Coordinates of C-alpha atoms and ligand atoms in Angstrom, one line a residue:
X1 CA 1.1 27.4 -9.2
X2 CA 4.7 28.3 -10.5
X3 CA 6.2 28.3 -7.5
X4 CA 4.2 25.1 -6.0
X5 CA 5.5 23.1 -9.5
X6 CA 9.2 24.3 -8.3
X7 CA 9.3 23.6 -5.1
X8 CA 7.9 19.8 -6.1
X9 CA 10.3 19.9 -8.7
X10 CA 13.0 20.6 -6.1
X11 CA 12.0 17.9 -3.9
X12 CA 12.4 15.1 -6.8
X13 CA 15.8 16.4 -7.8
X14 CA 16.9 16.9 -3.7
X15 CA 15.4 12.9 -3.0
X16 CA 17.5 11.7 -6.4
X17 CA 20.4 13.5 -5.8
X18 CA 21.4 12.5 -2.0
X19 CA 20.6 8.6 -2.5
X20 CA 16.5 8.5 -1.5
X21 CA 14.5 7.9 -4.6
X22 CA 15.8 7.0 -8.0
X23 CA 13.1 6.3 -10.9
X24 CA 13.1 2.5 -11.7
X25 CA 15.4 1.0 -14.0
X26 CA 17.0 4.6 -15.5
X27 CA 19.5 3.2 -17.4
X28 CA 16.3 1.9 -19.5
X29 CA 15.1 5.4 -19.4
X30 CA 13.0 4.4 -16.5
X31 CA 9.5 2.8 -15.8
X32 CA 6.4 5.0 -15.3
X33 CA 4.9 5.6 -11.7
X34 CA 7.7 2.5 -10.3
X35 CA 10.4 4.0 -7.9
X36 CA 13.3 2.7 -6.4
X37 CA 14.5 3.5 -2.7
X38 CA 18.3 4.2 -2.2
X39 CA 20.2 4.0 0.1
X40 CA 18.8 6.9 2.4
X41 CA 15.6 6.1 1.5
X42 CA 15.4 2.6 2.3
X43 CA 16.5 3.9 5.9
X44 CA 13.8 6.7 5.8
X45 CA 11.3 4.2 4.5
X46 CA 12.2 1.9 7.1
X47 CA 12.0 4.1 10.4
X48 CA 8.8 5.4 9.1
X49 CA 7.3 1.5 9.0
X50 CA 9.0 0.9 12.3
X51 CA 7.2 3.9 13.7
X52 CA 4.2 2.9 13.0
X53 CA 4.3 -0.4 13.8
X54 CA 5.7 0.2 17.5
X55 CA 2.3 2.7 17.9
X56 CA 0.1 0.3 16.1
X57 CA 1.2 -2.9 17.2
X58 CA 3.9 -2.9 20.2
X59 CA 1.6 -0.5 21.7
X60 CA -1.7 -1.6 21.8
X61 CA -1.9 -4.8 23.7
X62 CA -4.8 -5.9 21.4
X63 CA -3.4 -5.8 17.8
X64 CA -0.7 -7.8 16.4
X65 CA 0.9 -8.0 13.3
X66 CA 0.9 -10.8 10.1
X67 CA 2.6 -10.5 7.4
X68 CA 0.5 -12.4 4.2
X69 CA 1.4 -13.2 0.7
X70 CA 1.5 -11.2 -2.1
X71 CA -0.6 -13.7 -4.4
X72 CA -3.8 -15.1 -3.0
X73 CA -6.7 -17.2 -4.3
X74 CA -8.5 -15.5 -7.5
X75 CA -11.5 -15.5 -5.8
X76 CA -10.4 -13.8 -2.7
X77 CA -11.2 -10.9 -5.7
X78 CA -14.1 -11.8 -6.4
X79 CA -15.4 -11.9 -2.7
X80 CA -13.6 -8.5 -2.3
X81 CA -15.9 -6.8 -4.9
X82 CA -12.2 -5.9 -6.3
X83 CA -13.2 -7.6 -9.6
X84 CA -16.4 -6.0 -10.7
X85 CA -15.8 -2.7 -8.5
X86 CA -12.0 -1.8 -8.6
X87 CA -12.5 0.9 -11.3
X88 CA -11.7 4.2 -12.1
X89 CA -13.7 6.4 -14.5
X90 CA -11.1 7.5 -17.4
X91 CA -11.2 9.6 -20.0
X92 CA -9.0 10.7 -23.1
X93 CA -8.3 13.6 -24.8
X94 CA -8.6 13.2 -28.7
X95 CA -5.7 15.6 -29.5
X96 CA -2.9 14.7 -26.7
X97 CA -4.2 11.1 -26.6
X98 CA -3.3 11.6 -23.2
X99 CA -5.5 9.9 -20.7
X100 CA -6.7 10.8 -17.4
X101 CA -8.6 10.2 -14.7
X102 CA -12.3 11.9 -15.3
X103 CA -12.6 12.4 -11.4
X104 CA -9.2 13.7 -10.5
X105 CA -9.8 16.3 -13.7
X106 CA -12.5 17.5 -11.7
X107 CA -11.2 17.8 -8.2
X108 CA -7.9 19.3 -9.6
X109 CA -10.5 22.0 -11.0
X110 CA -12.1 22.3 -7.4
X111 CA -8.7 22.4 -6.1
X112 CA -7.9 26.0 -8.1
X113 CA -11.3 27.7 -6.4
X114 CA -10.3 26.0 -3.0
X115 CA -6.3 27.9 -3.9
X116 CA -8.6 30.9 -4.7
X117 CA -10.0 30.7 -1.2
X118 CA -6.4 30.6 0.4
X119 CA -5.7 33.8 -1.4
X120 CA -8.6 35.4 -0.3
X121 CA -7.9 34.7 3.4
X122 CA -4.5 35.5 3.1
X123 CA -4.8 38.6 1.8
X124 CA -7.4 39.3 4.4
X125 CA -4.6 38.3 6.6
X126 CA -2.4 41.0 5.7
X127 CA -5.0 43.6 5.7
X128 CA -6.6 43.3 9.3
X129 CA -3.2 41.9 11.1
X130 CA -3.6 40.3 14.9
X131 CA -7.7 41.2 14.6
X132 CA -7.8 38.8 11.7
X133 CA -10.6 36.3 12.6
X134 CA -10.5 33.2 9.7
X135 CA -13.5 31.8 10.7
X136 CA -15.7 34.4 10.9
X137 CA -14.0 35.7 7.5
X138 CA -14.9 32.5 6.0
X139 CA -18.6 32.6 7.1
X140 CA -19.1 36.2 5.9
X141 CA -16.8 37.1 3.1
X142 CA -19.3 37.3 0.1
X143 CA -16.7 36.0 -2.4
X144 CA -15.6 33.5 -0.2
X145 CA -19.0 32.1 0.5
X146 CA -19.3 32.1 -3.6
X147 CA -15.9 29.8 -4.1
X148 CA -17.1 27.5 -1.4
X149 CA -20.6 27.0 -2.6
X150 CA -18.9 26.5 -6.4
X151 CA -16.8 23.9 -4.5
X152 CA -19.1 21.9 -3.2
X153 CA -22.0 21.7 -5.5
X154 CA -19.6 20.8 -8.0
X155 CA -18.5 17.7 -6.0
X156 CA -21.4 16.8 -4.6
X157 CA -22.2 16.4 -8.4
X158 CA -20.0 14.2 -9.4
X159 CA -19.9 12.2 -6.1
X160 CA -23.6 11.7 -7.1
X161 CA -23.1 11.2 -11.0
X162 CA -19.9 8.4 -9.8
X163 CA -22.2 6.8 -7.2
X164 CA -25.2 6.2 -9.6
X165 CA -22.7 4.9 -12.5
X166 CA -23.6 7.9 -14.4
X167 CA -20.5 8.1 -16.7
X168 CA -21.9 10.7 -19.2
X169 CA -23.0 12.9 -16.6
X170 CA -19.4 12.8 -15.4
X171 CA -18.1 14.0 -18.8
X172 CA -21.1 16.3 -19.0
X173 CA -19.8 18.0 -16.1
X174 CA -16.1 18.6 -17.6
X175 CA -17.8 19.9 -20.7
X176 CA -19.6 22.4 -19.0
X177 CA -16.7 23.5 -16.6
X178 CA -14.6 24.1 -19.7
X179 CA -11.7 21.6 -18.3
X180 CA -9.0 21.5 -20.9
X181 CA -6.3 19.1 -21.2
X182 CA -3.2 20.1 -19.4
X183 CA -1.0 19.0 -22.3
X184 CA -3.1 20.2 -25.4
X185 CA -5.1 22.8 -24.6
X186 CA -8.0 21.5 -26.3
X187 CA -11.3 20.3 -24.9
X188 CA -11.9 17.4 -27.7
X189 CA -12.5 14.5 -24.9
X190 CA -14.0 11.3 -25.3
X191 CA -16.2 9.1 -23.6
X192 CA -15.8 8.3 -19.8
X193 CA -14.9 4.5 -19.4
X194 CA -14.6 2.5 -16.0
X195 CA -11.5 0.9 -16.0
X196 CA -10.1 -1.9 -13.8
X197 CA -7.2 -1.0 -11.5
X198 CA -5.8 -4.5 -10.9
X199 CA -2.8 -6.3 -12.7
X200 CA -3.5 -10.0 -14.3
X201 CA -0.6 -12.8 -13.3
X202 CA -0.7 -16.6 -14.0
X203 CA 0.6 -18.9 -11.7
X204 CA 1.5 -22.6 -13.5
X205 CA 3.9 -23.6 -15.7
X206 CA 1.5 -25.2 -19.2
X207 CA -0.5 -22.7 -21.0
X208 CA -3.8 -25.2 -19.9
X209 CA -3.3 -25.9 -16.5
X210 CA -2.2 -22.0 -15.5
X211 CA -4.7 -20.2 -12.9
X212 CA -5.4 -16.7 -13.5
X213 CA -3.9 -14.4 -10.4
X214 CA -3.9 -11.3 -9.6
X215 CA -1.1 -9.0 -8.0
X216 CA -2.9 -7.9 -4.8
X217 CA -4.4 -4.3 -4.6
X218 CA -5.2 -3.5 -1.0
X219 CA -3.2 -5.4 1.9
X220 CA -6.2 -5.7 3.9
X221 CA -7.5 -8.8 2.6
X222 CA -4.4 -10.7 3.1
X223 CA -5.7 -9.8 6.9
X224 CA -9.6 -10.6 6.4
X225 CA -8.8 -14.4 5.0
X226 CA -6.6 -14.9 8.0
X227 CA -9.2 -13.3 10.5
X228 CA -10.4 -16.2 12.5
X229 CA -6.8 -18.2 12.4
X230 CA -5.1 -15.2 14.1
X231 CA -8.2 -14.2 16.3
X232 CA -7.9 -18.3 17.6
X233 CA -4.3 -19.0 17.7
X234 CA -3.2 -15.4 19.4
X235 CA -7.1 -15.8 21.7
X236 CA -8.0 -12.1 21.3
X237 CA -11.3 -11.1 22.3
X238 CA -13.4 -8.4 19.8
X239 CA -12.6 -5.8 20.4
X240 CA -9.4 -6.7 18.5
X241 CA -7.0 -5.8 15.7
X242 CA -4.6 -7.0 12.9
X243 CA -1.9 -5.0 11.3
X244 CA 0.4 -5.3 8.4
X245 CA 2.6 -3.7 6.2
X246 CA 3.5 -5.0 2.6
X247 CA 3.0 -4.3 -1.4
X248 CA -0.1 -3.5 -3.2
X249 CA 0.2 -2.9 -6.8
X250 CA -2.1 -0.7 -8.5
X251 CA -2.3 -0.2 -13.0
X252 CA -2.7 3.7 -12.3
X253 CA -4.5 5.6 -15.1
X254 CA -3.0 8.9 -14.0
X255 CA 0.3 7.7 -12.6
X256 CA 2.0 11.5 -12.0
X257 CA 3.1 13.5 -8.8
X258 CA 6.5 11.2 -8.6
X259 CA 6.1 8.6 -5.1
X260 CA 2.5 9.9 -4.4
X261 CA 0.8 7.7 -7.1
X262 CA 2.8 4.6 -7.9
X263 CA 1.9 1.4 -9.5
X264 CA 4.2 -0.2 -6.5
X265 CA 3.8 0.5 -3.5
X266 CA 3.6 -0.2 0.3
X267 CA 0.5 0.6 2.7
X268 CA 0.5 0.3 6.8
X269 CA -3.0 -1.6 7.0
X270 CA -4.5 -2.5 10.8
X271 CA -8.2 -4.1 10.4
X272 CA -10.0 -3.7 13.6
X273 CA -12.7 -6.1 14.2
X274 CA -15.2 -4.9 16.4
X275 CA -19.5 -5.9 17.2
X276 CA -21.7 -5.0 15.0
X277 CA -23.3 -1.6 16.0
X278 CA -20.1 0.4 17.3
X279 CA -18.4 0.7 14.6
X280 CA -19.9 5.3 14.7
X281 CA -17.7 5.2 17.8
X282 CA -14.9 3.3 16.8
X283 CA -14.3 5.2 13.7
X284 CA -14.3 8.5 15.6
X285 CA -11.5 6.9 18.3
X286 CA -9.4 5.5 15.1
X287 CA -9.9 9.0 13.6
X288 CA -8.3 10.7 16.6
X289 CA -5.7 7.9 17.5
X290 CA -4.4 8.0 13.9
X291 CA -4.1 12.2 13.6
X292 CA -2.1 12.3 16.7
X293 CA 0.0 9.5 15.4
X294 CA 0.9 12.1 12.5
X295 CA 1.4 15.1 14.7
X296 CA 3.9 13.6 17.2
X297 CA 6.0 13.6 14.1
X298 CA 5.8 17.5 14.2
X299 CA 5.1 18.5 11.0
X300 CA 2.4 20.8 11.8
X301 CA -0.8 21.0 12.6
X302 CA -2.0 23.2 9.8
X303 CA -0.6 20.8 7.1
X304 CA -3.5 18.1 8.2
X305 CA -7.2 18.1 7.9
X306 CA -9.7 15.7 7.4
X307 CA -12.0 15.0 4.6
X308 CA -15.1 13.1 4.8
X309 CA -15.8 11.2 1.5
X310 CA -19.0 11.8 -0.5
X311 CA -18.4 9.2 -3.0
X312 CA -18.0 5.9 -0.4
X313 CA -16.1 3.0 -1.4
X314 CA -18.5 -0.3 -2.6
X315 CA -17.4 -1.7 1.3
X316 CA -17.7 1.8 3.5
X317 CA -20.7 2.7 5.4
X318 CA -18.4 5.8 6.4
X319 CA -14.8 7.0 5.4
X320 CA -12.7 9.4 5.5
X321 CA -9.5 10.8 4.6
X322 CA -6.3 12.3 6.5
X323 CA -5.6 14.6 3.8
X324 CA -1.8 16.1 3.9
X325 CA -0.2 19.6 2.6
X326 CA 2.2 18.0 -0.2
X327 CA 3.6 20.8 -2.5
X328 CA 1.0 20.4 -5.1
X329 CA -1.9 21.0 -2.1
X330 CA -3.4 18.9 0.3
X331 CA -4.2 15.4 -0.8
X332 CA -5.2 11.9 0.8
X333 CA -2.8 10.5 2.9
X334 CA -4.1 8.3 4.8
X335 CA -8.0 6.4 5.0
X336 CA -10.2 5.8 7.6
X337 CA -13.0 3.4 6.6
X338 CA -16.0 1.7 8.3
X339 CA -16.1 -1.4 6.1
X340 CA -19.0 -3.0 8.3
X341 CA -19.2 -7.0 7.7
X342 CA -19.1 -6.8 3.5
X343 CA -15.6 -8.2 3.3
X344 CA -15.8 -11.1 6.1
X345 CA -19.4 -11.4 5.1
X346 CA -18.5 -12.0 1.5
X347 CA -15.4 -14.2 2.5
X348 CA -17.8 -16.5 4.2
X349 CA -20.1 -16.9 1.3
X350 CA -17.4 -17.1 -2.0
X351 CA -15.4 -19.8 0.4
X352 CA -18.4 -21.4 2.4
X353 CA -16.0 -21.3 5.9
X354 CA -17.9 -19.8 8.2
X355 CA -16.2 -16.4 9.6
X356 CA -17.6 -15.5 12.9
X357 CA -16.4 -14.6 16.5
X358 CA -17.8 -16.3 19.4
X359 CA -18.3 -14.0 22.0
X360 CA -17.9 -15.8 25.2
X361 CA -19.7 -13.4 27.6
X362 CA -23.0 -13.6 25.2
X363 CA -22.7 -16.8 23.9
X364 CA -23.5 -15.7 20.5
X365 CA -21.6 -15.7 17.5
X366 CA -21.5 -13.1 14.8
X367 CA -19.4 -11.8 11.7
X368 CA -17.8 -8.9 13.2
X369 CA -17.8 -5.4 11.7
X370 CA -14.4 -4.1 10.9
X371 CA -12.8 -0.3 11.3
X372 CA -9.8 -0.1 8.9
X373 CA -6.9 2.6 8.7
X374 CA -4.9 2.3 5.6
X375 CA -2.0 4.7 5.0
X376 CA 0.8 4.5 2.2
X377 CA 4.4 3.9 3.4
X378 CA 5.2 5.8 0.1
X379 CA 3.1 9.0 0.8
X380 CA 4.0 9.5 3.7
X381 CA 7.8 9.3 3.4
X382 CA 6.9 12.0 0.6
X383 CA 5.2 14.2 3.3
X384 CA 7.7 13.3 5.6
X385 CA 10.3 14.3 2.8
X386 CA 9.0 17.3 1.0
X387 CA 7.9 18.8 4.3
X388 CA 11.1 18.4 6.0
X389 CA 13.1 20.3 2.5
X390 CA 14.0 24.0 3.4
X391 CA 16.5 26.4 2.2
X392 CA 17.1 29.2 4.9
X393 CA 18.7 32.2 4.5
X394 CA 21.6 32.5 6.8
X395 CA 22.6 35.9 8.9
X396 CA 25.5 36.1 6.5
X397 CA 23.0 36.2 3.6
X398 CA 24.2 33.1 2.3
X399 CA 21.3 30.0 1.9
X400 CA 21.5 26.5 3.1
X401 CA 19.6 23.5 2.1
X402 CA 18.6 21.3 5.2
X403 CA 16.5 18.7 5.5
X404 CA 15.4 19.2 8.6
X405 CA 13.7 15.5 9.0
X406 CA 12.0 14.8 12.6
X407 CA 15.5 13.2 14.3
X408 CA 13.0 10.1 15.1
X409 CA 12.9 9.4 11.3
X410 CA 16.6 10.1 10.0
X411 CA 18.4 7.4 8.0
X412 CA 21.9 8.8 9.4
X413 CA 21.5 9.9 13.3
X414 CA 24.9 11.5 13.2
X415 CA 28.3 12.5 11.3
X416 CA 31.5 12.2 13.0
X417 CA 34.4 14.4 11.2
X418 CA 37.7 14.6 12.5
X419 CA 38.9 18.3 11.8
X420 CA 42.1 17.4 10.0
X421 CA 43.0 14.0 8.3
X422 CA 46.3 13.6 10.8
X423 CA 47.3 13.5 14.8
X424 CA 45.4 10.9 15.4
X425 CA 42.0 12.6 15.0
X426 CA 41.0 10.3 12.5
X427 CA 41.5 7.0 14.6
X428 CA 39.7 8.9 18.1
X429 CA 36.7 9.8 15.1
X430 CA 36.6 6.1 14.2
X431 CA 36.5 5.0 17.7
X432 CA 33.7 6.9 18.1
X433 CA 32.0 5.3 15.2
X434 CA 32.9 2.4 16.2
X435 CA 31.4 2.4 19.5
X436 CA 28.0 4.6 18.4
X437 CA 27.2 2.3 15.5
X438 CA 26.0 -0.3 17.8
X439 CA 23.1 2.0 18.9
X440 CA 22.7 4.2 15.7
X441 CA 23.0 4.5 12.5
X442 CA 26.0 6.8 11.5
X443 CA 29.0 7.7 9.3
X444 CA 32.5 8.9 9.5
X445 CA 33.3 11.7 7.3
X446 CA 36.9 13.5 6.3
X447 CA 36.8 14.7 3.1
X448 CA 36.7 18.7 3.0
X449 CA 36.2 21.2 5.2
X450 CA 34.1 21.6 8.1
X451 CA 31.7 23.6 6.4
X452 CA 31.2 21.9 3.9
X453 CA 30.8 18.7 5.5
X454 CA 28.1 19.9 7.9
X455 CA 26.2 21.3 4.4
X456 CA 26.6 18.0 3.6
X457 CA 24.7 16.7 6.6
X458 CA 22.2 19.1 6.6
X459 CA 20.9 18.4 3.3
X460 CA 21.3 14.6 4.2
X461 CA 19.0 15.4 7.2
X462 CA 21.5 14.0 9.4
X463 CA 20.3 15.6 12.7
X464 CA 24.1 15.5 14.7
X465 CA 27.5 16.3 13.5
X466 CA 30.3 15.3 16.0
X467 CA 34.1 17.2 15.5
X468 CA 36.8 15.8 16.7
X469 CA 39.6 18.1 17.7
X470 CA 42.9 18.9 19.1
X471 CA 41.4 19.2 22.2
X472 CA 39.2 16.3 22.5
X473 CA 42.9 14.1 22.6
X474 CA 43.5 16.0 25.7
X475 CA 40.3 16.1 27.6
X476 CA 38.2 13.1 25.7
X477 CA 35.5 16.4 24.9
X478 CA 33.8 16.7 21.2
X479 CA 31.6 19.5 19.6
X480 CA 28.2 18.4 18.6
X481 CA 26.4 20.8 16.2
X482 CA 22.9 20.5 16.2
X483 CA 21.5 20.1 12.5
X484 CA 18.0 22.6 13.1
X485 CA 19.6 25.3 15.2
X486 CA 23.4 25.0 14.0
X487 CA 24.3 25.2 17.4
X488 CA 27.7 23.7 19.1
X489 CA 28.2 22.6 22.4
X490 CA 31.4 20.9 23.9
X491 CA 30.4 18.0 25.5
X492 CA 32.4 14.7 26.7
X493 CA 32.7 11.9 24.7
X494 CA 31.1 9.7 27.5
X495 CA 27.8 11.6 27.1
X496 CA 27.5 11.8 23.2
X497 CA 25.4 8.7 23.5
X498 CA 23.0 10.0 25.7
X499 CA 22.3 13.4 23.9
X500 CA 21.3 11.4 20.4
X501 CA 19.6 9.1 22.6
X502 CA 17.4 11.6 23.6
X503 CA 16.5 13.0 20.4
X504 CA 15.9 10.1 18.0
X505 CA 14.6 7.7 20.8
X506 CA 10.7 6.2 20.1
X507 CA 9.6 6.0 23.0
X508 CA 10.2 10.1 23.8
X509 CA 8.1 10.7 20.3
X510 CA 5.3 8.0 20.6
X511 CA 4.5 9.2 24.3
X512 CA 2.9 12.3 22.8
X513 CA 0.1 10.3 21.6
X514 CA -0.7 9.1 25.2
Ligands
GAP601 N1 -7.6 -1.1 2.1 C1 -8.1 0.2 1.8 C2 -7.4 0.9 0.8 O1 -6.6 0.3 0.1 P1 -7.2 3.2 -0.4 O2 -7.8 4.6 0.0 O3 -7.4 2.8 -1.8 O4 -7.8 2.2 0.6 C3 -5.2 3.5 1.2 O5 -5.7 3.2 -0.1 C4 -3.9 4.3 1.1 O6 -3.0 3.7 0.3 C5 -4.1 5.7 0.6 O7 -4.6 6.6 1.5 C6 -2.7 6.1 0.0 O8 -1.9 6.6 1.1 C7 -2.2 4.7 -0.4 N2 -2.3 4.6 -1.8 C8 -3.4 4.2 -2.5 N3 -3.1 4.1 -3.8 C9 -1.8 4.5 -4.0 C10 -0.9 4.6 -5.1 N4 -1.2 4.3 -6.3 N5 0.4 5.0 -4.8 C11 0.8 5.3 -3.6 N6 0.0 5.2 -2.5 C12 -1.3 4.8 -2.7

């Protein structure tokens, strides 16, 4: 736990101190659970939204993209079910008067036995070597079987006690598994109380005349309201989707774990509207489209698994989550819900418009079901982020810090130095600049020494340093060092181009998922 608080800790301090995430207004001492993007991190943030799109959108010929207000009609809310359903169960300990979220106390408890379980299997690991089987370890390893059973009848519990509204059950169960606050030590709790995640706005100028709004939670329904206006003016045919990307503002109960749970933040939504009755099928293709959308990215297979929920969501007939290795253990990344008709259905009734597809081969018209994936920009820039963070210990025994971000992704795509500040290296560096900065985004750099520029880089992420030399005046060659491997090769000017090219290009990343 130590050591998974440090590295976390390290990834905050790395993201503020090389320009990617600053906490919101810190001259004012800062706002909880709002983040702002920096320099770097704007670009980071960016290329991860652009890489998505291109799969989602420029890729598949039937899905575009919309971009919808932020404020919408009140009773879009109402119709949602966001109104009388968008709650979490809280809970507040007496002594810290902190207050938490009564389910996440419970799954950060299941979370310790599931660590347990890791411990066991890698310990296991060690002991039997290459003839180490995990899955046959996991099915027959009596303490093992013990942890997992604990696991699940614990959440199977409280999915039920949540499901059925069953608040004191909920605080029943932290009672009985002894949860104590993290801040106080005690275990003097109160009640469990639902409590509405959405933030009030009015819109109006008098006091009278002002409408009650509210910031929007979810992106999708921008996309649901706008269903049959894109479906008729862009003439898909079901099956078809809608993407978007934008702001959904949530008032967080447990607002910790830096950009993983913000009040702010961006989510990647694409609703995919599809007939009634396939929606089983759909949601397994969406499931395996969207996990090999996150493993072109290379950041490991073992860091991803899925979760199926227990506890479904007032819209879901089935969901499930991409769930992500962050340094505090593997937590939701990214949703997959079947949301069957409730939303278009409900959109029809609140606002009396009628919301259905005419198929032209049947000549019937329906509400279509819907298949949504819903990611957050923010979570996964922090996977992106805290996965990429490494110090490596160098044959010399020294240690670097390198952010070793897939070359796709980087804000900066390459450094070019010149080795000494005179003899006209400078002005050949800037000329380079100058003629890759209409491709890619990159800087010139002179200050210090070579070393300690390409530290510089590496813990920037910056996957290409370019050196200008003596030599390169004479035969128009440079050295590129590669940022993973610290490699150089010589290579000519003329063909620096191409060898970024290569590595941060699209196209060469997204054709993995084909
Ligand atoms: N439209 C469906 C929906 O909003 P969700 O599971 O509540 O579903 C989808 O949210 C994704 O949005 C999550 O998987 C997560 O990545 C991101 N997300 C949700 N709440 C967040 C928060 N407070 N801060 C950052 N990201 C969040």
């Amino acid at each position: 736990m130590a050591k998974q608080e440090d590295d976390f800790k390290r990834v905050i301090s790395h993201a503020k101190e090389y320009g990617y995430v600053f906490q919101s207004s810190e001259i004012y001492d800062g706002l909880s659970a709002v983040y702002d993007y920096a320099q770097n991190g704007a670009e980071l943030k960016k290329n991860i939204r652009d890489y998505w799109w291109k799969a989602m959108v420029q890729l598949n010929d039937n899905i575009v993209g919309i971009d919808a207000a932020i404020f919408m009609h009140p009773t879009t809310w109402k119709a949602s079910g966001h109104v009388d359903a968008f709650n979490d169960p809280m809970i507040d300990n007496k002594d810290s008067k902190k207050r938490y979220r009564a389910d996440v106390l419970v799954e950060d408890y299941v979370a310790k036995i599931e660590a347990k379980i890791e411990k066991e299997v890698a310990k296991a690991e060690k002991r039997f070597g290459d003839k180490f089987d995990k899955e046959q370890f996991l099915a027959t390893n009596q303490r093992v079987i013990d942890y997992q059973e604990q696991a699940r009848s614990i959440l199977s519990r409280l999915a039920k006690s949540l499901e059925k509204e069953d608040l004191s059950d909920v605080k029943k169960l932290i009672e009985e598994l002894e949860i104590a606050c993290p801040m106080s030590g005690s275990r003097n709790w109160t009640d469990v109380k639902q409590f509405n995640l959405m933030f009030g706005t009015k819109l109006g100028a008098s006091a009278e005349s002002a409408m009650d709004l509210y910031l929007r939670p979810e992106t999708a329904q921008g996309i649901f309201v706008n269903f049959l206006n894109v479906q008729k003016t862009s003439r898909m045919k079901i099956p078809f989707g809608i993407a978007q990307t934008g702001k959904a503002f949530r008032n967080e109960i447990v607002a910790r774990q830096f950009i993983f749970r913000m009040r702010e933040f961006e989510q990647m939504e694409m609703q995919f509207f599809i007939k009634p009755g396939t929606q089983m099928e759909w949601y397994e293709t969406w499931k395996e489209n969207r996990m090999k959308w996150h493993l072109s990215l290379g950041l490991g297979e073992d860091n991803y698994r899925f979760h199926d929920h227990e506890k479904l969501a007032h819209y879901a007939d089935a969901a499930a989550d991409i769930e992500f290795r962050f340094p505090f253990g593997f937590k939701e990344l990214e949703g997959i819900h079947s949301r069957t008709d409730f939303d278009l259905g409900n959109h029809e009734k609140y606002s009396g418009k009628k919301l259905q597809y005419f198929d032209p081969e049947t000549r019937e018209s329906y509400v279509p079901y819907v298949l949504e994936t819903s990611i957050g920009l923010d979570r996964m820039f922090l996977a992106v982020f805290s996965n990429s963070l490494q110090e490596e210990e160098l044959e010399n025994g020294t240690f670097r810090t390198v952010l070793k971000l897939p070359p796709v992704l980087a804000p900066t795509k390459a450094a070019i130095f010149p080795l000494l500040k005179k003899d006209g290296l400078p002005e050949l560096a800037q000329e380079i600049v100058d003629d890759l900065k209409w491709d890619f985004n990159v800087l010139y750099d002179e200050k210090d020494a070579v070393g300690r520029r390409y530290r510089r880089q590496d813990a920037n992420g910056t996957p290409f340093c370019i050196t200008v030399d003596h030599q390169s005046l004479e035969d128009q060659t440079v050295t590129i060092r590669h940022r993973d491997s610290m490699e150089q090769e010589r290579v000519a000017i003329a063909d620096v181009k191409r060898i970024i090219h290569e590595q941060v290009d699209m196209k060469t990343w997204l054709q993995k998922i084909q």
